[in-house]
Amino acid sequence: MKTLSLVRHASSNLDYGILEDFERILSNQGKIESKLAGLKILEMNNIPDHIISSGAERAISTACILSNELNYDKHKIEINNSIYNSSFDNILSIVKNTSNDYQKIMIVGHNPSLHISSQMLSAENIDNFPPASVCCIDFDVDDWNLILKGRIKYIYNPKTDQ
């Protein structure tokens, strides 16, 4: 059994002045959302063996807050800049090329790619994937390269948890 968690970065500061989009930081609300998402992942006993994050500042910050809540060493977070402005095909390629030593992986990234990926990998219609959402999908395979359609274990939306 392999488990994939897709996590959209938490809310970022939209007033980022001279910063590029890639450098946008989390808002205070985003920090709270990240902590809530981490607590939900912990509650669901879904601690990842490996975390892969977009290199964008808001994604890395979300991943670091999650790792803190999950007692995961933030220095082990893999940064993959191709997750930024990504496509479903790229997300799928990242997952399929992940070491089979890992049973549970988490990708922290951006919409629309994570929203689309959650739907394509689960064959479910997921209406909304707001900041700090988590979609956890189980696959009945032992090899990441064999994933096709999985079943949703849970979806978490911090907007409905406050």
Coordinates of N, CA and C in Angstrom, one line a residue, residues 66-143:
L66 N 4.4 22.1 8.7 CA 3.9 20.7 8.7 C 4.9 19.8 9.4
S67 N 6.1 19.9 9.0 CA 7.1 19.0 9.5 C 7.3 19.2 11.0
N68 N 7.2 20.4 11.5 CA 7.3 20.6 12.9 C 6.1 19.9 13.7
E69 N 4.9 20.0 13.1 CA 3.8 19.4 13.8 C 3.9 17.9 13.7
L70 N 4.6 17.3 12.7 CA 4.6 15.9 12.5 C 5.9 15.3 13.0
N71 N 6.8 16.1 13.7 CA 8.1 15.6 14.2 C 8.9 15.0 13.0
Y72 N 8.8 15.7 11.9 CA 9.6 15.3 10.7 C 10.8 16.3 10.6
D73 N 11.9 15.8 10.4 CA 13.1 16.6 10.3 C 13.0 17.5 9.0
K74 N 12.9 18.8 9.2 CA 12.7 19.8 8.1 C 13.9 19.8 7.2
H75 N 15.0 19.4 7.6 CA 16.2 19.3 6.8 C 16.2 18.2 5.8
K76 N 15.2 17.3 6.0 CA 15.0 16.2 5.0 C 14.0 16.5 4.0
I77 N 13.4 17.6 4.0 CA 12.4 18.0 3.0 C 13.2 18.1 1.6
E78 N 12.7 17.4 0.6 CA 13.3 17.5 -0.7 C 12.6 18.7 -1.4
I79 N 13.5 19.6 -1.9 CA 13.0 20.7 -2.7 C 13.0 20.4 -4.2
N80 N 11.9 20.5 -4.9 CA 11.8 20.3 -6.3 C 11.1 21.5 -6.9
N81 N 11.9 22.3 -7.6 CA 11.4 23.5 -8.2 C 10.4 23.3 -9.4
S82 N 10.4 22.1 -9.9 CA 9.5 21.8 -11.0 C 8.0 21.7 -10.6
I83 N 7.8 21.6 -9.2 CA 6.4 21.6 -8.7 C 5.8 23.0 -8.9
Y84 N 6.5 24.0 -8.9 CA 6.0 25.4 -9.1 C 5.6 25.5 -10.6
N85 N 4.4 26.0 -10.8 CA 3.8 26.1 -12.2 C 3.8 24.8 -12.9
S86 N 3.5 23.7 -12.2 CA 3.5 22.4 -12.7 C 2.3 21.9 -13.4
S87 N 2.3 20.7 -13.9 CA 1.2 20.1 -14.6 C 0.9 18.8 -13.9
F88 N -0.2 18.2 -14.2 CA -0.5 16.8 -13.6 C 0.5 15.8 -14.0
D89 N 0.9 15.9 -15.3 CA 1.9 14.9 -15.8 C 3.2 15.0 -15.0
N90 N 3.6 16.2 -14.7 CA 4.9 16.4 -13.9 C 4.7 15.9 -12.5
I91 N 3.6 16.2 -11.8 CA 3.3 15.7 -10.5 C 3.3 14.2 -10.5
L92 N 2.7 13.6 -11.5 CA 2.6 12.1 -11.6 C 4.0 11.6 -11.8
S93 N 4.8 12.2 -12.6 CA 6.2 11.8 -12.8 C 7.0 11.8 -11.5
I94 N 6.9 12.9 -10.8 CA 7.6 13.0 -9.5 C 7.2 11.8 -8.6
V95 N 5.9 11.5 -8.5 CA 5.4 10.5 -7.6 C 6.0 9.1 -8.1
K96 N 5.8 8.9 -9.4 CA 6.3 7.6 -10.0 C 7.8 7.4 -9.8
N97 N 8.5 8.4 -9.7 CA 10.0 8.3 -9.6 C 10.5 8.4 -8.2
T98 N 9.6 8.3 -7.2 CA 9.9 8.3 -5.8 C 10.4 6.9 -5.4
S99 N 11.4 6.9 -4.6 CA 11.9 5.6 -4.1 C 10.8 4.8 -3.4
N100 N 10.8 3.5 -3.7 CA 9.8 2.6 -3.1 C 10.1 2.3 -1.7
D101 N 11.2 2.8 -1.2 CA 11.5 2.7 0.3 C 10.5 3.5 1.1
Y102 N 9.9 4.5 0.4 CA 8.9 5.3 1.1 C 7.5 4.8 0.9
Q103 N 6.7 4.6 1.9 CA 5.3 4.1 1.8 C 4.3 5.3 1.8
K104 N 4.7 6.4 2.5 CA 3.8 7.5 2.5 C 4.6 8.8 2.1
I105 N 4.2 9.4 1.1 CA 4.9 10.7 0.6 C 3.9 11.8 0.6
M106 N 4.5 13.0 0.8 CA 3.7 14.2 0.7 C 4.3 15.2 -0.3
I107 N 3.5 15.8 -1.1 CA 3.9 16.8 -2.0 C 3.2 18.1 -1.6
V108 N 4.0 19.1 -1.4 CA 3.5 20.4 -1.0 C 3.7 21.4 -2.2
G109 N 2.6 21.9 -2.7 CA 2.8 22.7 -3.9 C 1.6 23.7 -4.1
H110 N 1.2 23.8 -5.4 CA 0.3 24.9 -5.8 C -0.9 24.4 -6.6
N111 N -1.9 25.2 -6.7 CA -3.0 25.0 -7.6 C -2.6 25.7 -8.9
P112 N -3.1 25.3 -10.0 CA -4.2 24.3 -10.2 C -3.6 22.8 -10.2
S113 N -2.3 22.6 -10.3 CA -1.8 21.3 -10.5 C -2.2 20.3 -9.4
L114 N -2.2 20.7 -8.1 CA -2.5 19.8 -7.1 C -4.0 19.5 -7.0
H115 N -4.8 20.4 -7.3 CA -6.3 20.2 -7.4 C -6.6 19.2 -8.5
I116 N -6.0 19.4 -9.7 CA -6.2 18.5 -10.8 C -5.6 17.2 -10.5
S117 N -4.4 17.1 -9.9 CA -3.8 15.8 -9.6 C -4.7 15.0 -8.6
S118 N -5.2 15.7 -7.6 CA -6.1 15.0 -6.6 C -7.3 14.4 -7.3
Q119 N -7.8 15.0 -8.3 CA -9.0 14.5 -9.0 C -8.6 13.4 -10.0
M120 N -7.5 13.6 -10.7 CA -7.0 12.6 -11.6 C -6.6 11.3 -10.9
L121 N -5.9 11.4 -9.8 CA -5.4 10.2 -9.1 C -6.5 9.5 -8.3
S122 N -7.6 10.1 -8.0 CA -8.6 9.5 -7.2 C -9.9 9.2 -8.0
A123 N -10.0 9.8 -9.2 CA -11.3 9.7 -10.0 C -12.5 10.3 -9.3
E124 N -12.2 11.3 -8.4 CA -13.3 11.9 -7.7 C -13.4 13.4 -8.1
N125 N -14.6 13.9 -8.0 CA -14.8 15.3 -8.3 C -14.6 16.1 -7.0
I126 N -13.5 16.8 -6.9 CA -13.2 17.6 -5.7 C -13.5 19.0 -6.1
D127 N -14.5 19.6 -5.5 CA -15.0 20.9 -5.9 C -14.0 22.0 -5.6
N128 N -13.3 22.0 -4.5 CA -12.6 23.1 -4.0 C -11.3 22.6 -3.4
F129 N -10.2 23.3 -3.6 CA -8.9 22.9 -3.0 C -8.2 24.2 -2.5
P130 N -8.7 24.8 -1.5 CA -8.2 26.1 -1.0 C -6.9 25.9 -0.3
P131 N -6.2 27.1 0.0 CA -4.9 27.0 0.7 C -4.9 26.1 1.9
A132 N -3.8 25.3 2.0 CA -3.6 24.4 3.1 C -4.5 23.1 3.1
S133 N -5.2 22.9 2.0 CA -6.0 21.7 1.8 C -5.0 20.5 1.7
V134 N -5.5 19.4 2.2 CA -4.8 18.1 2.1 C -5.7 17.1 1.5
C135 N -5.2 16.4 0.5 CA -5.9 15.3 -0.1 C -5.0 14.0 0.0
C136 N -5.5 13.1 0.8 CA -4.7 11.9 1.1 C -5.3 10.7 0.3
I137 N -4.5 10.1 -0.6 CA -5.0 9.0 -1.5 C -4.2 7.8 -1.2
D138 N -4.9 6.6 -1.0 CA -4.3 5.3 -0.9 C -4.3 4.6 -2.2
F139 N -3.2 3.9 -2.5 CA -3.0 3.1 -3.7 C -2.7 1.7 -3.3
D140 N -3.4 0.8 -3.9 CA -3.2 -0.6 -3.6 C -2.1 -1.2 -4.4
V141 N -0.9 -0.7 -4.3 CA 0.3 -1.1 -5.0 C 1.5 -1.1 -4.1
D142 N 2.5 -1.8 -4.5 CA 3.8 -1.7 -3.7 C 4.9 -0.9 -4.4
D143 N 4.6 -0.4 -5.6 CA 5.5 0.3 -6.4 C 4.9 1.6 -6.9

